[in-house]
Each structure stands twice: as C-alpha cells, then as structure tokens.
Amino acid sequence: MNMTKKILVIEDETFVRENILELLDAEGIEGIGAENGNIGIDLAREQKPDLILCDVMMPALDGYGVLTALRQDSALTAIPFIFLTAKAAKADFRQGMELGADDYLTKPFTRAELLGAIATRFKKQAAVQKFYDSELQVAKEQLNYLMHHDSLTGLPNQLSLREQFNQVQTTETQSLIPVLCLGLDRFNQVNNNLGQAFGDLLLQAVAQRLTACVGSKDIVARLNADRFAIILATIHHKKDAIQVAQAILRSFSQTFVVQEQELFVTASIGMALSPRDGADIEQLLARANQAMVQAKQQGGDLYQWYSSVLNTGSSDNLALQTSLRHALERNELEVYYQPQVNLRTGQIMGAEALLRWQHPERGMVSPGKFIPIAEETGLIVPIGEWVLQTACQQTKDWQRAGFSSLRVAVNLSSRQFNQVDLRQRLVKILNQTALQPQYLELELTESMLIKNVEVAIRRLNALKALGVEIAIDDFGTGYSSLSYLQQFPFDVLKIDQCFVRNIMDNSSNAAITQAIIQMAKSLKLKLIAEGVETETELAFVCQHQCDGMQGYLFSRPLSANEFEKLLINRKSLPIPIGANSID
C-alpha cells in the first residue's frame, strides 16, 4: 500500500483502537487514533486523512453523528468512510449507507477483512481521482484551444497572436517585423441591411481571403468585430510589407459571394513596424489601429503607415487632456456603482466602482475616451487613488447605515499597480475610511501582470496579506490564459460580457464559458458574470453555478444616491427556479 496514506481510527474501545493502529503501522500506513466522536471530527478537520474507520456505538456522539458532521463539511465530504460495529442488523447497515458510508465491517473482523476493505476504498478513490484528473485535463485542453482561437473564423485570437509574435521576436531579433491592422470599410452597413448572420458569413470569407494573401509562416488573427491583425513573420522591409498590403487591397477588389449574393467590400489597412513603433504587440496593434483609422478617414480602400504625428492626437484630444488635468480639483469626476448580485439569494452583495466624468461643456465624457488619456499622461494615478478613497468611504457609510456586508470592487490601473508604495497607500486609505479589508476587491487585467510575472505575484501576495481580495477582470477576452489562473493568487474571476452576451445562440461562447467556470471551480475561485442583460443569460450563469452577476438586467451603473435607493428598497433579482444546479 502507499506509504503516504493516512487513516483516522475513531474507536472508544482502547484495545480495539490500538490493535487497528498497530495493524496499520505494520502495513506502512500512518494511523491516527481518536477515542471519541468529537475528537475524531477535530482530527479529521486538522489532518485531512485519506480514509476514516469509525465505530458506530460511542458515548456522547456516535458514528452516525460523526458521519453526518463530516458530510456537511465540503473539505471532508469526499473522504472514504468505513463503519466498524458489532451491530449486524440490516436496518443498521441501511442507516449508515444512507448517511454516505462507503463500507460496513462487522465486529469481530479479521485482519484480511479490514485490509481488504481499506484496499478496496483506496482503489476506488484512485479510480475516481484518475477520472477527475482526466476530466480536468480535457477541460484544460478544451479551454486552452477555445481561448486561442476565434470562434467565428477559426483564426488565432489575441492571446495566440501575442504568443506567436513573441516567438517571431525571439527568432528575428535583428529584423523589422511589420504588423498590420485591417478593418472593413462600412461593415456596419452590411449588418444593418443584411443582418448579423450574413455579416458573420462575410467575416468568414474575409478570413479565408486574408489567409490566402500571406505566406504560410505569416500570422493572420481576428481581433474583434471586423478587425483583423497580420504579422508578416518572413518580411523585414517596408517595401515588401507594402506589396503585401497592396495585394490584400487588390484581392478585395474581387467581389465576395455570400449565400449566392455578390458583395463588394473594401478594407483599410494600418501598418506599424517592430521595434521602431513599439516593443510589444499591444503597442504595435494600437499604433497600427491608429493608422488604419486614419486610412478610413481618408475614404478607405488604402493602407497607411503609422507615424508619430498620429500619436499626438487631434486638437480635441489635446483639449480633453488639458481639461482632465483640472477635472479632479474642480469636482467634475464622480464614482458610479454597478450592483453585483448574489446568484443564490438574489440580493445585492456589492458593487463595482466605475469612474465617470461630467464635463461642464461636453456633458458626460465616455470613459473609453478619457481613460486612455489619463493612462498616457499619468493622471490615472491621482485619479485612481481618489476613486479608491471615494469608493471605500462610500461603502463604509453604507455599512454604517445598516448594509453591513456590502462589498466594493475597484479597478486598478497598470500605473497604480506598478507604484512601489501601493501597499502603503492602500493601508492609509483603509485606515482613513475604517473599511475592513475583506470588503474591498481589487480588479486587475492580465495584461498588467504578465510583463514581469514574479514581481506581479509578490505584489499581489503583499496586497492579499492585508486581507483584500484580488479579481482578474475581463477574463477570456483574448489575452487571458489558463496558466495565469494557476500562477497568480486570485480570489475572483470575472467572465467578460462578450462571452455572456447571447450565450444560448453561440455554442462556442457557451463552451468557453462552461470551461472557464469548470476550471475556476476546480481552483476554488469565485465567479462573477459581467454584462448579463437577458433572462436567458441569467438562467445560463445560474445553471452553471456562477456566484454573482452584474449587468443591465438588474441595473446599469448608478450614482451613489441612486444606488442607495436600491439598497433601501431591498431590490432583488428573481433567481430562476432550479437554476442553481447543473442537470
């Protein structure tokens, strides 16, 4: 038998208990003795044995009571349990089995009978573990495949693109690497006039044509919607990259045939060079995208190289940058709160804090417009700290008003996370607001963590040591990878809304989401589904045992006053009947 096995013997008769422990020791099995049921339960929780042998008839707490207590503890419920008893009545056997016992040995039993029962339990346990490991491996492989490929076109996605780009960089260290970003011109008209299903078929045809235009070692990936990326792995000169771009545009001069209907579609291409225009794929794609937008603004059906002139932005962006520098001191910024709902109770369990900017002349400025400016200029650091302070203070105020278990999730920017004194700043905020750290959740995206994994893990562990929870946000959007879940000390995983939206009509998204959920559960992570907007989407995430949700089905992001009204009115989410268990 396996020398590492550990068996707990709960038996009030000293002679019987000592004999069993001696027998186990002779077999190379570690034995732990307990003289009554209560001590046995404590030892089971402390030692986590591989198997439990337990007498039925004991004073104070009998064996049935012990088994009932153990089966109610999720950490102990899977431990094999064998009853030892002098009671041989069929009703006694039935009672033990109904409580979840794995076997029943009637006293007196022989050495062979006891060892045989133990061996049988271990063999079954090993078979179950092997099956579980096999299922887990299948889920891992399925998740990794799905998360490396675009579900519509079968092309590599952003995660795969980044990994392949890193490989190209490693191989071609002395060469320029062209990165192209392609967008279809006026694609929204196709969807609006012919429907999304037709548009999807067109995107599949575009993917095939792009693949045919480049070499076998070049990389074509789909980014999102009508945007594609191309890495020219075997081309190291601008003139050769231009020839490829021209060939792609020429190929688009031929009509696409979709459902026996001819369609003429043009494309705009933005181009950037590594390392001249950026060291990593994210920066190169951003700059190639800027050039592509410029090409679209010039009428489309052409290519455009990235230039540093594009990076300065328009005069409008410069004006926004100036205004943003004064927004905090002029009290133009506000924190909104989107409710997070417990999917077991339907009650509000917390909120995600979201930044809003009410410009005195422009009105509400889109976060998508001003957040990148704040990131680029470094203004995100003081603004992010203000959001953290405001959200913690507001949450503590709500707790004092009677909502004592309310939690708040706050996004950390890359610049904030990389601050050397972030932990000290966080401690100061928690002390000033008197918010207990367990009610604060810090949300980070994977792109913030992967550039220096070891440093990121140390920083996360330092934050977790304070008692706060760590969430990975927007998981599954193309950069996230299963390996990072296992490396980083996350507590919460948030499934991005792009997977939740219309999930019952998208079998690939459903498969990815189910695989993410299965993996997260195996890693004991809490799951929050973002962007839940329909009853069907709610039913799906409930059925697959997500812990919480946020989305317009329950509420849009709200000002503090509006959010407080929801709390006071005890607004809850009707949970679909039977939705919290998988069939």
PDB file of N, CA and C in Angstrom, residues 375 380-386 388 410-420 422 448:
ATOM      1  N   GLU A 375      -4.348  57.392 -18.674  1.00  0.00           N
ATOM      2  CA  GLU A 375      -3.271  56.399 -18.616  1.00  0.00           C
ATOM      3  C   GLU A 375      -1.993  56.952 -19.238  1.00  0.00           C
ATOM      4  N   ILE A 380      -3.885  59.024 -14.352  1.00  0.00           N
ATOM      5  CA  ILE A 380      -4.660  57.905 -13.806  1.00  0.00           C
ATOM      6  C   ILE A 380      -4.246  57.589 -12.375  1.00  0.00           C
ATOM      7  N   VAL A 381      -3.014  57.936 -11.978  1.00  0.00           N
ATOM      8  CA  VAL A 381      -2.540  57.614 -10.619  1.00  0.00           C
ATOM      9  C   VAL A 381      -3.295  58.429  -9.566  1.00  0.00           C
ATOM     10  N   PRO A 382      -3.295  59.776  -9.628  1.00  0.00           N
ATOM     11  CA  PRO A 382      -4.073  60.513  -8.621  1.00  0.00           C
ATOM     12  C   PRO A 382      -5.577  60.277  -8.762  1.00  0.00           C
ATOM     13  N   ILE A 383      -6.047  60.139 -10.005  1.00  0.00           N
ATOM     14  CA  ILE A 383      -7.479  59.888 -10.202  1.00  0.00           C
ATOM     15  C   ILE A 383      -7.855  58.524  -9.637  1.00  0.00           C
ATOM     16  N   GLY A 384      -7.039  57.510  -9.915  1.00  0.00           N
ATOM     17  CA  GLY A 384      -7.323  56.163  -9.410  1.00  0.00           C
ATOM     18  C   GLY A 384      -7.313  56.102  -7.897  1.00  0.00           C
ATOM     19  N   GLU A 385      -6.398  56.825  -7.279  1.00  0.00           N
ATOM     20  CA  GLU A 385      -6.346  56.849  -5.816  1.00  0.00           C
ATOM     21  C   GLU A 385      -7.583  57.536  -5.245  1.00  0.00           C
ATOM     22  N   TRP A 386      -8.043  58.585  -5.932  1.00  0.00           N
ATOM     23  CA  TRP A 386      -9.279  59.261  -5.493  1.00  0.00           C
ATOM     24  C   TRP A 386     -10.480  58.330  -5.597  1.00  0.00           C
ATOM     25  N   LEU A 388     -10.426  55.076  -5.393  1.00  0.00           N
ATOM     26  CA  LEU A 388     -10.278  54.086  -4.334  1.00  0.00           C
ATOM     27  C   LEU A 388     -10.721  54.661  -2.989  1.00  0.00           C
ATOM     28  N   VAL A 410     -12.923  47.678  -6.998  1.00  0.00           N
ATOM     29  CA  VAL A 410     -12.311  48.859  -7.604  1.00  0.00           C
ATOM     30  C   VAL A 410     -11.228  48.410  -8.576  1.00  0.00           C
ATOM     31  N   ASN A 411     -11.263  48.964  -9.786  1.00  0.00           N
ATOM     32  CA  ASN A 411     -10.258  48.632 -10.794  1.00  0.00           C
ATOM     33  C   ASN A 411      -8.947  49.356 -10.492  1.00  0.00           C
ATOM     34  N   LEU A 412      -7.847  48.624 -10.599  1.00  0.00           N
ATOM     35  CA  LEU A 412      -6.526  49.231 -10.500  1.00  0.00           C
ATOM     36  C   LEU A 412      -5.939  49.382 -11.899  1.00  0.00           C
ATOM     37  N   SER A 413      -5.387  50.543 -12.195  1.00  0.00           N
ATOM     38  CA  SER A 413      -4.711  50.746 -13.469  1.00  0.00           C
ATOM     39  C   SER A 413      -3.314  50.153 -13.407  1.00  0.00           C
ATOM     40  N   SER A 414      -2.719  50.002 -14.576  1.00  0.00           N
ATOM     41  CA  SER A 414      -1.364  49.465 -14.650  1.00  0.00           C
ATOM     42  C   SER A 414      -0.382  50.364 -13.901  1.00  0.00           C
ATOM     43  N   ARG A 415      -0.535  51.665 -14.072  1.00  0.00           N
ATOM     44  CA  ARG A 415       0.380  52.591 -13.402  1.00  0.00           C
ATOM     45  C   ARG A 415       0.228  52.509 -11.879  1.00  0.00           C
ATOM     46  N   GLN A 416      -1.021  52.379 -11.416  1.00  0.00           N
ATOM     47  CA  GLN A 416      -1.231  52.250  -9.971  1.00  0.00           C
ATOM     48  C   GLN A 416      -0.577  50.982  -9.437  1.00  0.00           C
ATOM     49  N   PHE A 417      -0.816  49.872 -10.145  1.00  0.00           N
ATOM     50  CA  PHE A 417      -0.303  48.588  -9.672  1.00  0.00           C
ATOM     51  C   PHE A 417       1.218  48.589  -9.598  1.00  0.00           C
ATOM     52  N   ASN A 418       1.854  49.340 -10.482  1.00  0.00           N
ATOM     53  CA  ASN A 418       3.319  49.369 -10.523  1.00  0.00           C
ATOM     54  C   ASN A 418       3.934  50.389  -9.571  1.00  0.00           C
ATOM     55  N   GLN A 419       3.096  51.087  -8.803  1.00  0.00           N
ATOM     56  CA  GLN A 419       3.635  52.003  -7.800  1.00  0.00           C
ATOM     57  C   GLN A 419       4.364  51.208  -6.705  1.00  0.00           C
ATOM     58  N   VAL A 420       5.551  51.641  -6.366  1.00  0.00           N
ATOM     59  CA  VAL A 420       6.341  50.944  -5.342  1.00  0.00           C
ATOM     60  C   VAL A 420       5.634  50.987  -3.990  1.00  0.00           C
ATOM     61  N   LEU A 422       2.355  51.203  -3.382  1.00  0.00           N
ATOM     62  CA  LEU A 422       0.910  50.949  -3.497  1.00  0.00           C
ATOM     63  C   LEU A 422       0.344  50.363  -2.202  1.00  0.00           C
ATOM     64  N   MET A 448      -1.716  43.622 -17.263  1.00  0.00           N
ATOM     65  CA  MET A 448      -0.950  44.362 -16.262  1.00  0.00           C
ATOM     66  C   MET A 448       0.068  43.466 -15.566  1.00  0.00           C
TER      67      MET A 448
END
